Amino acid sequence: MSAIELRVGVVGVGHRSVVATLANRPGVARVVSCADPDPRGRADARRLFGPDIAVHEAYEGMLDDRLDAVFVLTPDYLHASPALWFLRASVAVFVDKPLAITIEDCDAVLAEAARSGSRLYVGHNLRHLPALRTMRELVQSGTIGQVRSVWCRHFVGHGGDYYFKDWHAERAKTTSLLLQKGAHDLDAIHWLGGGYSRTVAGLGDLAVYGGNPHRRAPGDGAGRRMQDWLDLGGWPPSALRDLNPVIDVEDLSMMLARLDNGVLVSYQQCHFTPDYWRNYTVIGDEGRLENFGDGLDGDPATIKVWNQRRSGYRRDADLTIPVAMPADGLHGGADEALIGEFLRFAAQGGPTETSPVAAREAVAAGVAATTSLREGGRPVDVPVLPPAVADYFTSADE
Ligand SMILES: NC(=O)c1ccc[n+]([C@@H]2O[C@H](COP(=O)([O-])OP(=O)(O)OC[C@H]3O[C@@H](n4cnc5c(N)ncnc54)[C@H](O)[C@@H]3O)[C@@H](O)[C@H]2O)c1
């Protein structure tokens, strides 16, 4: 790690700013500057990072604070502009997932990183999640042979509270939840499957929340955060109140994809299930594996592998691997590891578990699948990253 303490900024001090608090590591990095147009964000900046930090209404002013690195933690549709601004100024940039809500914005950010040589990192924390890492290690060590298919079911149990009461519910601010929430899963699917989606097809609906008339008035609830909306007593989903005035994203989305290496993918996401977790199934030509529990938010996780013989249902798999997780830690300890990796990368460069190109491919797959599901499920090709930009990141990895 560099001997110089990095001077770090935070753009957008909302729910997710908790990850920036993990960057305050004496001798390594210190948050010295924040920007948020909302008074609550600016008050939270002083509360979280100390009364002496510089606090701005507009992120452009943060350049006066001689930053080495910046966290972009604004809502998804506001990622690209600050990311471009700081990359141009040679500041290392952490953008939370999804990288952006359009392929064009993703490609512009990657192109600017390539042009300027500034360090770009996208916060795909699931790549540091112990359960997912265990599955990937099993895949890579050949436990199930050659991967042929990856399936993921994402049960978004808190979906109504988290995604239908604020900006997440609006196409203009997310494109879709298939992209917004699915960027995590699409990146994980690509990581497990060893390729990127090139052809996709989707179906989806606004099945439950669209018919709920209990919307809050425009302006009411402004400044509230994701966790402010959570009410575990709200069941069934039709009992939810204070929904966002505009709801035009789907609450049920399904997609199929073919990756560039021929692996076939199936992804399902539902926002009105009672339970909240993800299940990944990876099928190879010599076995399959699956997680039970995902280890997020303190839940236990076990990976089971069937790879020795054919049979009917066998609860006792050929391999059962309880996933070791830290007793506490955000997102099962993934966030601490993510921030550690970003700070090392900002200071020194070098390879990382996360990848800006992969982050772009997760968005690109999500955008294409959204197009498909809104156009009757027709197959849609996913455009490739311009080769010159792709080459820059490939050589940066070597
Ligand atoms: N990786 C993960 O697990 C994970 C988890 C939650 C959220 N996220 C991502 O983190 C990002 C932030 O989400 P959130 O839940 O904290 O949102 P939020 O709405 O709680 O907070 C966003 C903050 O950005 C501020 N903001 C808006 N425009 C701004 C601007 N131009 N300049 C500076 N600040 C501005 C808002 O006032 C608000 O304080 C999103 O992209 C989201 O998808 C990632």
Short mmCIF file of C-alpha atoms and ligand atoms in Angstrom, two decimals:
data_model
loop_
_atom_site.label_atom_id
_atom_site.label_comp_id
_atom_site.label_asym_id
_atom_site.label_seq_id
_atom_site.Cartn_x
_atom_site.Cartn_y
_atom_site.Cartn_z
CA MET A 1 0.00 0.00 0.00
CA SER A 2 1.22 3.50 -0.78
CA ALA A 3 2.87 5.37 2.09
CA ILE A 4 0.85 8.44 1.15
CA GLU A 5 -2.62 8.72 2.71
CA LEU A 6 -5.10 9.06 -0.16
CA ARG A 7 -7.37 12.11 -0.07
CA VAL A 8 -10.82 10.76 -0.87
CA GLY A 9 -14.08 12.45 -1.91
CA VAL A 10 -17.68 11.25 -1.87
CA VAL A 11 -20.25 12.35 -4.47
CA GLY A 12 -23.73 11.59 -3.13
CA VAL A 13 -24.09 10.98 0.61
CA GLY A 14 -27.17 8.77 0.72
CA HIS A 15 -27.92 5.21 1.80
CA ARG A 16 -24.84 3.76 0.14
CA SER A 17 -22.38 6.29 1.62
CA VAL A 18 -21.75 3.68 4.31
CA VAL A 19 -19.19 2.11 1.94
CA ALA A 20 -17.21 5.33 1.91
CA THR A 21 -16.91 5.19 5.72
CA LEU A 22 -14.95 1.96 5.15
CA ALA A 23 -12.35 4.03 3.29
CA ASN A 24 -11.32 5.92 6.41
CA ARG A 25 -8.18 3.90 7.15
CA PRO A 26 -5.40 5.80 8.98
CA GLY A 27 -2.23 5.88 6.91
CA VAL A 28 -4.09 4.55 3.85
CA ALA A 29 -6.96 6.89 3.02
CA ARG A 30 -9.16 9.58 4.51
CA VAL A 31 -12.44 11.08 3.33
CA VAL A 32 -11.82 14.82 3.13
CA SER A 33 -14.57 16.12 0.84
CA CYS A 34 -18.20 15.43 -0.05
CA ALA A 35 -20.87 16.83 -2.35
CA ASP A 36 -24.63 16.48 -2.25
CA PRO A 37 -27.33 18.91 -3.46
CA ASP A 38 -29.64 17.69 -0.69
CA PRO A 39 -29.21 19.30 2.78
CA ARG A 40 -29.70 15.88 4.38
CA GLY A 41 -26.78 14.53 2.36
CA ARG A 42 -24.57 17.43 3.43
CA ALA A 43 -25.56 17.03 7.10
CA ASP A 44 -24.89 13.29 6.87
CA ALA A 45 -21.49 14.03 5.33
CA ARG A 46 -20.43 15.94 8.46
CA ARG A 47 -21.94 13.32 10.76
CA LEU A 48 -20.25 10.39 8.97
CA PHE A 49 -16.90 11.91 8.10
CA GLY A 50 -16.36 14.64 10.72
CA PRO A 51 -17.18 18.33 11.04
CA ASP A 52 -13.92 19.42 9.40
CA ILE A 53 -14.40 17.92 5.96
CA ALA A 54 -15.16 20.12 2.97
CA VAL A 55 -18.84 19.93 2.00
CA HIS A 56 -20.15 21.12 -1.35
CA GLU A 57 -23.52 21.36 -3.05
CA ALA A 58 -22.02 20.57 -6.46
CA TYR A 59 -19.30 17.98 -7.11
CA GLU A 60 -17.40 20.26 -9.49
CA GLY A 61 -16.14 22.24 -6.46
CA MET A 62 -14.50 19.14 -5.00
CA LEU A 63 -11.53 19.49 -7.34
CA ASP A 64 -10.30 22.32 -5.08
CA ASP A 65 -9.82 19.70 -2.36
CA ARG A 66 -6.86 18.00 -4.14
CA LEU A 67 -8.43 14.57 -4.29
CA ASP A 68 -6.64 11.35 -5.18
CA ALA A 69 -9.80 9.26 -5.38
CA VAL A 70 -13.55 9.73 -5.38
CA PHE A 71 -16.62 7.58 -4.70
CA VAL A 72 -19.56 8.21 -7.06
CA LEU A 73 -22.59 7.13 -5.01
CA THR A 74 -25.35 9.08 -6.72
CA PRO A 75 -28.49 7.42 -8.13
CA ASP A 76 -27.71 5.32 -11.21
CA TYR A 77 -28.79 7.87 -13.82
CA LEU A 78 -26.35 10.39 -12.31
CA HIS A 79 -23.20 8.24 -12.41
CA ALA A 80 -21.73 9.12 -15.79
CA SER A 81 -21.34 12.90 -15.47
CA PRO A 82 -19.36 12.94 -12.20
CA ALA A 83 -17.36 9.87 -13.29
CA LEU A 84 -16.33 11.66 -16.50
CA TRP A 85 -15.56 14.86 -14.60
CA PHE A 86 -13.15 13.21 -12.18
CA LEU A 87 -11.54 10.87 -14.74
CA ARG A 88 -10.74 13.94 -16.86
CA ALA A 89 -9.12 15.50 -13.79
CA SER A 90 -6.90 12.39 -13.22
CA VAL A 91 -8.72 11.40 -10.03
CA ALA A 92 -9.20 7.64 -9.46
CA VAL A 93 -12.94 6.90 -9.63
CA PHE A 94 -15.07 4.31 -7.83
CA VAL A 95 -18.55 4.14 -9.41
CA ASP A 96 -21.09 1.98 -7.65
CA LYS A 97 -22.96 -0.56 -9.74
CA PRO A 98 -24.57 -0.28 -12.22
CA LEU A 99 -21.90 1.68 -14.09
CA ALA A 100 -24.68 3.67 -15.83
CA ILE A 101 -28.19 3.13 -17.17
CA THR A 102 -27.35 3.22 -20.89
CA ILE A 103 -24.73 1.46 -23.00
CA GLU A 104 -23.74 4.84 -24.46
CA ASP A 105 -22.92 6.27 -21.03
CA CYS A 106 -20.95 3.15 -20.06
CA ASP A 107 -18.92 3.35 -23.24
CA ALA A 108 -18.28 7.07 -22.75
CA VAL A 109 -16.94 6.45 -19.22
CA LEU A 110 -14.72 3.57 -20.35
CA ALA A 111 -13.47 5.61 -23.31
CA GLU A 112 -12.55 8.49 -21.01
CA ALA A 113 -10.69 6.15 -18.65
CA ALA A 114 -8.77 4.82 -21.66
CA ARG A 115 -8.05 8.31 -23.04
CA SER A 116 -6.96 9.84 -19.74
CA GLY A 117 -5.31 6.76 -18.20
CA SER A 118 -7.17 7.58 -14.96
CA ARG A 119 -8.10 4.61 -12.77
CA LEU A 120 -11.71 3.45 -13.03
CA TYR A 121 -13.23 0.89 -10.63
CA VAL A 122 -16.86 -0.28 -10.53
CA GLY A 123 -18.28 -1.44 -7.18
CA HIS A 124 -19.46 -4.93 -8.06
CA ASN A 125 -19.21 -6.11 -4.48
CA LEU A 126 -20.64 -9.58 -5.17
CA ARG A 127 -17.27 -10.52 -6.65
CA HIS A 128 -16.03 -10.31 -3.06
CA LEU A 129 -18.95 -12.25 -1.57
CA PRO A 130 -17.64 -15.46 0.05
CA ALA A 131 -20.46 -17.67 -1.33
CA LEU A 132 -19.96 -16.49 -4.89
CA ARG A 133 -16.18 -16.74 -4.62
CA THR A 134 -16.52 -20.32 -3.40
CA MET A 135 -18.73 -21.18 -6.38
CA ARG A 136 -16.30 -19.59 -8.78
CA GLU A 137 -13.33 -21.45 -7.26
CA LEU A 138 -15.23 -24.73 -7.61
CA VAL A 139 -16.02 -23.94 -11.25
CA GLN A 140 -12.46 -22.93 -12.02
CA SER A 141 -10.98 -26.03 -10.41
CA GLY A 142 -13.06 -28.21 -12.75
CA THR A 143 -15.38 -29.66 -10.09
CA ILE A 144 -18.34 -29.74 -12.50
CA GLY A 145 -16.44 -30.06 -15.78
CA GLN A 146 -16.95 -27.47 -18.49
CA VAL A 147 -19.68 -24.95 -17.67
CA ARG A 148 -22.62 -25.16 -20.08
CA SER A 149 -25.31 -23.18 -18.29
CA VAL A 150 -25.81 -20.68 -15.43
CA TRP A 151 -29.21 -20.04 -13.88
CA CYS A 152 -30.03 -17.42 -11.28
CA ARG A 153 -33.24 -16.80 -9.39
CA HIS A 154 -33.26 -13.52 -7.45
CA PHE A 155 -36.04 -13.29 -4.87
CA VAL A 156 -36.12 -9.60 -3.95
CA GLY A 157 -38.18 -9.96 -0.80
CA HIS A 158 -37.86 -6.31 0.25
CA GLY A 159 -38.50 -5.22 -3.30
CA GLY A 160 -41.65 -3.22 -2.63
CA ASP A 161 -40.04 -1.13 0.08
CA TYR A 162 -36.62 -0.77 -1.48
CA TYR A 163 -37.42 -0.39 -5.18
CA PHE A 164 -40.97 0.92 -5.52
CA LYS A 165 -40.89 3.85 -3.09
CA ASP A 166 -38.25 6.09 -4.65
CA TRP A 167 -36.26 6.76 -7.85
CA HIS A 168 -35.67 3.04 -8.43
CA ALA A 169 -39.27 2.72 -9.67
CA GLU A 170 -38.74 5.03 -12.66
CA ARG A 171 -37.47 3.95 -16.08
CA ALA A 172 -35.93 7.39 -16.56
CA LYS A 173 -33.69 6.82 -13.53
CA THR A 174 -32.84 3.13 -13.87
CA THR A 175 -33.91 1.90 -17.35
CA SER A 176 -35.37 -1.15 -15.53
CA LEU A 177 -34.91 -3.19 -12.38
CA LEU A 178 -33.71 -5.99 -14.62
CA LEU A 179 -30.74 -3.68 -15.16
CA GLN A 180 -30.67 -1.84 -11.80
CA LYS A 181 -30.83 -4.84 -9.50
CA GLY A 182 -29.84 -7.36 -12.13
CA ALA A 183 -26.45 -5.73 -12.84
CA HIS A 184 -25.15 -7.62 -9.78
CA ASP A 185 -26.49 -10.93 -11.04
CA LEU A 186 -25.63 -10.46 -14.69
CA ASP A 187 -22.05 -9.68 -13.69
CA ALA A 188 -21.99 -12.75 -11.43
CA ILE A 189 -23.49 -14.93 -14.18
CA HIS A 190 -20.89 -13.69 -16.66
CA TRP A 191 -18.14 -14.32 -14.06
CA LEU A 192 -19.32 -17.86 -13.34
CA GLY A 193 -20.03 -18.61 -17.01
CA GLY A 194 -16.73 -17.21 -18.30
CA GLY A 195 -18.23 -15.01 -21.02
CA TYR A 196 -20.48 -12.08 -21.83
CA SER A 197 -24.08 -12.06 -23.11
CA ARG A 198 -24.32 -11.49 -26.85
CA THR A 199 -27.94 -12.45 -27.58
CA VAL A 200 -30.77 -12.04 -25.08
CA ALA A 201 -34.53 -12.36 -24.86
CA GLY A 202 -36.77 -11.30 -22.01
CA LEU A 203 -40.30 -11.29 -20.69
CA GLY A 204 -41.55 -9.19 -17.82
CA ASP A 205 -44.48 -7.48 -16.20
CA LEU A 206 -45.47 -4.91 -13.64
CA ALA A 207 -47.57 -7.62 -12.02
CA VAL A 208 -48.26 -6.40 -8.48
CA TYR A 209 -47.23 -2.83 -7.64
CA GLY A 210 -48.71 -1.24 -10.75
CA GLY A 211 -52.22 -1.85 -9.42
CA ASN A 212 -51.52 -0.46 -5.96
CA PRO A 213 -53.19 2.99 -5.75
CA HIS A 214 -51.41 4.02 -2.53
CA ARG A 215 -48.89 6.40 -4.06
CA ARG A 216 -47.35 9.27 -2.19
CA ALA A 217 -47.77 12.74 -3.64
CA PRO A 218 -44.89 14.10 -5.75
CA GLY A 219 -42.37 15.71 -3.39
CA ASP A 220 -43.56 13.83 -0.29
CA GLY A 221 -40.83 11.65 1.16
CA ALA A 222 -38.06 13.53 -0.66
CA GLY A 223 -34.69 12.84 0.97
CA ARG A 224 -35.81 9.53 2.44
CA ARG A 225 -33.41 6.64 1.99
CA MET A 226 -33.89 3.00 1.11
CA GLN A 227 -33.68 1.85 4.73
CA ASP A 228 -36.22 4.51 5.82
CA TRP A 229 -38.86 2.76 3.72
CA LEU A 230 -38.30 -0.77 5.05
CA ASP A 231 -41.30 -2.10 6.99
CA LEU A 232 -41.02 -5.84 7.54
CA GLY A 233 -44.65 -5.90 8.74
CA GLY A 234 -45.86 -4.89 5.27
CA TRP A 235 -47.33 -8.16 4.01
CA PRO A 236 -48.78 -9.13 1.57
CA PRO A 237 -47.25 -6.76 -1.01
CA SER A 238 -50.68 -5.27 -1.77
CA ALA A 239 -50.64 -3.86 1.80
CA LEU A 240 -47.73 -1.54 1.00
CA ARG A 241 -48.33 2.21 1.22
CA ASP A 242 -46.35 5.31 0.16
CA LEU A 243 -45.31 3.93 -3.21
CA ASN A 244 -43.46 6.22 -5.62
CA PRO A 245 -45.79 8.52 -7.62
CA VAL A 246 -44.31 7.12 -10.87
CA ILE A 247 -43.96 3.36 -11.25
CA ASP A 248 -43.11 2.23 -14.75
CA VAL A 249 -40.49 -0.48 -14.21
CA GLU A 250 -41.32 -4.20 -14.07
CA ASP A 251 -41.58 -6.08 -10.77
CA LEU A 252 -41.18 -9.46 -12.48
CA SER A 253 -38.45 -9.96 -15.10
CA MET A 254 -37.05 -13.02 -16.79
CA MET A 255 -34.35 -13.30 -19.39
CA LEU A 256 -32.46 -15.88 -21.41
CA ALA A 257 -29.03 -15.23 -22.87
CA ARG A 258 -26.34 -16.89 -24.93
CA LEU A 259 -22.82 -15.89 -23.91
CA ASP A 260 -19.98 -15.37 -26.37
CA ASN A 261 -18.54 -18.77 -25.34
CA GLY A 262 -21.81 -20.60 -25.99
CA VAL A 263 -22.89 -20.88 -22.33
CA LEU A 264 -26.67 -20.53 -21.97
CA VAL A 265 -28.11 -18.38 -19.19
CA SER A 266 -31.44 -18.03 -17.46
CA TYR A 267 -32.17 -15.17 -15.04
CA GLN A 268 -35.30 -14.50 -13.00
CA GLN A 269 -35.97 -11.54 -10.71
CA CYS A 270 -39.11 -11.04 -8.62
CA HIS A 271 -39.88 -8.12 -6.30
CA PHE A 272 -42.80 -9.54 -4.34
CA THR A 273 -41.51 -12.77 -2.82
CA PRO A 274 -41.67 -13.19 0.98
CA ASP A 275 -37.99 -14.14 1.22
CA TYR A 276 -34.96 -12.15 0.04
CA TRP A 277 -31.99 -14.04 -1.41
CA ARG A 278 -30.34 -15.25 -4.59
CA ASN A 279 -29.89 -18.77 -5.85
CA TYR A 280 -27.28 -19.54 -8.47
CA THR A 281 -27.08 -22.89 -10.23
CA VAL A 282 -24.12 -23.70 -12.44
CA ILE A 283 -24.34 -26.76 -14.65
CA GLY A 284 -21.25 -28.26 -16.24
CA ASP A 285 -20.83 -31.37 -18.37
CA GLU A 286 -19.61 -33.31 -15.28
CA GLY A 287 -21.83 -32.04 -12.50
CA ARG A 288 -23.73 -29.11 -11.09
CA LEU A 289 -23.51 -26.84 -8.07
CA GLU A 290 -25.93 -24.58 -6.28
CA ASN A 291 -25.97 -22.22 -3.27
CA PHE A 292 -28.48 -22.48 -0.45
CA GLY A 293 -28.57 -19.10 1.26
CA ASP A 294 -26.26 -16.45 -0.16
CA GLY A 295 -24.42 -15.12 2.88
CA LEU A 296 -25.58 -11.56 2.39
CA ASP A 297 -26.66 -9.67 5.51
CA GLY A 298 -25.53 -12.37 7.93
CA ASP A 299 -27.57 -15.20 6.41
CA PRO A 300 -25.77 -18.55 6.32
CA ALA A 301 -24.69 -20.01 2.97
CA THR A 302 -23.88 -23.53 1.88
CA ILE A 303 -22.72 -24.69 -1.54
CA LYS A 304 -23.73 -28.15 -2.67
CA VAL A 305 -22.11 -30.01 -5.56
CA TRP A 306 -23.48 -33.12 -7.26
CA ASN A 307 -20.80 -34.59 -9.52
CA GLN A 308 -20.34 -38.30 -8.74
CA ARG A 309 -23.33 -40.26 -10.02
CA ARG A 310 -26.85 -40.09 -11.34
CA SER A 311 -29.77 -40.55 -8.96
CA GLY A 312 -33.13 -39.16 -7.96
CA TYR A 313 -33.22 -36.17 -5.63
CA ARG A 314 -30.38 -36.41 -3.14
CA ARG A 315 -30.44 -33.88 -0.33
CA ASP A 316 -26.98 -35.07 0.65
CA ALA A 317 -24.85 -33.83 -2.20
CA ASP A 318 -21.46 -35.25 -3.17
CA LEU A 319 -19.83 -32.16 -1.71
CA THR A 320 -21.41 -29.86 0.88
CA ILE A 321 -19.39 -26.76 1.65
CA PRO A 322 -20.47 -24.41 4.43
CA VAL A 323 -19.22 -20.94 3.47
CA ALA A 324 -17.06 -19.26 6.08
CA MET A 325 -18.11 -15.65 6.57
CA PRO A 326 -17.09 -12.81 8.87
CA ALA A 327 -19.35 -12.48 11.93
CA ASP A 328 -20.20 -8.93 10.87
CA GLY A 329 -19.44 -6.92 7.79
CA LEU A 330 -21.49 -5.22 5.13
CA HIS A 331 -22.93 -7.51 2.47
CA GLY A 332 -21.36 -10.53 4.14
CA GLY A 333 -17.94 -8.81 4.35
CA ALA A 334 -17.90 -8.14 0.60
CA ASP A 335 -17.95 -4.36 1.03
CA GLU A 336 -14.87 -4.25 3.28
CA ALA A 337 -12.94 -6.34 0.73
CA LEU A 338 -14.28 -4.21 -2.14
CA ILE A 339 -13.12 -0.96 -0.57
CA GLY A 340 -9.74 -2.45 0.36
CA GLU A 341 -9.26 -3.48 -3.26
CA PHE A 342 -10.33 -0.07 -4.59
CA LEU A 343 -7.94 1.82 -2.29
CA ARG A 344 -5.04 -0.43 -3.32
CA PHE A 345 -5.98 0.04 -6.99
CA ALA A 346 -6.34 3.82 -6.62
CA ALA A 347 -2.90 4.03 -5.03
CA GLN A 348 -0.97 1.48 -7.05
CA GLY A 349 -3.04 0.14 -9.96
CA GLY A 350 -2.72 -3.56 -10.79
CA PRO A 351 -5.27 -6.32 -11.37
CA THR A 352 -8.63 -6.34 -9.57
CA GLU A 353 -11.40 -8.88 -9.07
CA THR A 354 -13.93 -6.41 -10.44
CA SER A 355 -13.70 -5.20 -14.02
CA PRO A 356 -14.94 -2.02 -15.75
CA VAL A 357 -15.45 -3.99 -18.98
CA ALA A 358 -17.49 -6.63 -17.15
CA ALA A 359 -19.50 -3.87 -15.48
CA ARG A 360 -20.27 -2.44 -18.92
CA GLU A 361 -21.27 -5.88 -20.17
CA ALA A 362 -23.68 -6.35 -17.27
CA VAL A 363 -25.38 -3.05 -18.16
CA ALA A 364 -25.35 -3.88 -21.87
CA ALA A 365 -27.05 -7.24 -21.23
CA GLY A 366 -29.59 -5.57 -18.94
CA VAL A 367 -30.39 -2.86 -21.48
CA ALA A 368 -30.80 -5.39 -24.31
CA ALA A 369 -32.98 -7.68 -22.19
CA THR A 370 -35.14 -4.70 -21.21
CA THR A 371 -35.60 -3.83 -24.87
CA SER A 372 -36.59 -7.40 -25.56
CA LEU A 373 -39.11 -7.70 -22.72
CA ARG A 374 -40.74 -4.41 -23.73
CA GLU A 375 -40.95 -5.57 -27.37
CA GLY A 376 -42.67 -8.90 -26.91
CA GLY A 377 -39.62 -11.02 -26.10
CA ARG A 378 -37.87 -10.80 -29.45
CA PRO A 379 -34.16 -11.76 -29.45
CA VAL A 380 -31.89 -8.71 -29.15
CA ASP A 381 -28.17 -8.62 -29.86
CA VAL A 382 -25.93 -6.96 -27.28
CA PRO A 383 -23.57 -4.46 -28.94
CA VAL A 384 -19.87 -5.04 -28.35
CA LEU A 385 -17.55 -2.54 -26.70
CA PRO A 386 -15.57 -0.56 -29.31
CA PRO A 387 -12.39 -2.64 -29.89
CA ALA A 388 -9.92 0.18 -29.16
CA VAL A 389 -11.44 0.67 -25.71
CA ALA A 390 -11.61 -3.08 -25.07
CA ASP A 391 -7.92 -3.39 -26.05
CA TYR A 392 -6.95 -0.70 -23.55
CA PHE A 393 -8.53 -2.60 -20.65
CA THR A 394 -7.18 -5.96 -21.84
CA SER A 395 -3.65 -4.62 -21.87
CA ALA A 396 -4.19 -2.91 -18.50
CA ASP A 397 -5.05 -6.35 -17.06
CA GLU A 398 -1.82 -7.94 -18.31
N1 LIG B 1 -23.25 -2.31 -4.53
C1 LIG B 1 -24.32 -2.40 -3.78
O1 LIG B 1 -24.57 -3.38 -3.13
C2 LIG B 1 -25.27 -1.22 -3.72
C3 LIG B 1 -26.23 -1.15 -2.70
C4 LIG B 1 -27.08 -0.03 -2.67
C5 LIG B 1 -26.95 0.96 -3.63
N2 LIG B 1 -26.01 0.84 -4.61
C6 LIG B 1 -25.86 1.90 -5.63
O2 LIG B 1 -25.35 3.06 -4.96
C7 LIG B 1 -25.84 4.23 -5.61
C8 LIG B 1 -26.51 5.14 -4.58
O3 LIG B 1 -27.67 4.50 -4.09
P1 LIG B 1 -28.35 4.98 -2.73
O4 LIG B 1 -29.28 3.92 -2.32
O5 LIG B 1 -27.29 5.47 -1.78
O6 LIG B 1 -29.18 6.24 -3.24
P2 LIG B 1 -29.77 7.43 -2.33
O7 LIG B 1 -30.91 7.98 -3.06
O8 LIG B 1 -29.97 6.96 -0.92
O9 LIG B 1 -28.57 8.46 -2.26
C9 LIG B 1 -28.12 9.16 -3.39
C10 LIG B 1 -27.53 10.47 -2.92
O10 LIG B 1 -26.99 11.15 -4.06
C11 LIG B 1 -27.33 12.51 -3.93
N3 LIG B 1 -27.23 13.18 -5.24
C12 LIG B 1 -28.18 13.30 -6.21
N4 LIG B 1 -27.69 14.03 -7.24
C13 LIG B 1 -26.43 14.37 -6.91
C14 LIG B 1 -25.42 15.11 -7.56
N5 LIG B 1 -25.59 15.65 -8.79
N6 LIG B 1 -24.24 15.29 -6.94
C15 LIG B 1 -24.03 14.76 -5.71
N7 LIG B 1 -24.95 14.04 -5.04
C16 LIG B 1 -26.14 13.84 -5.64
C17 LIG B 1 -28.75 12.50 -3.36
O11 LIG B 1 -29.11 13.74 -2.81
C18 LIG B 1 -28.59 11.41 -2.30
O12 LIG B 1 -28.12 11.92 -1.08
C19 LIG B 1 -26.79 3.76 -6.68
O13 LIG B 1 -26.12 3.74 -7.92
C20 LIG B 1 -27.16 2.34 -6.27
O14 LIG B 1 -27.51 1.53 -7.36
C21 LIG B 1 -25.16 -0.21 -4.66
#
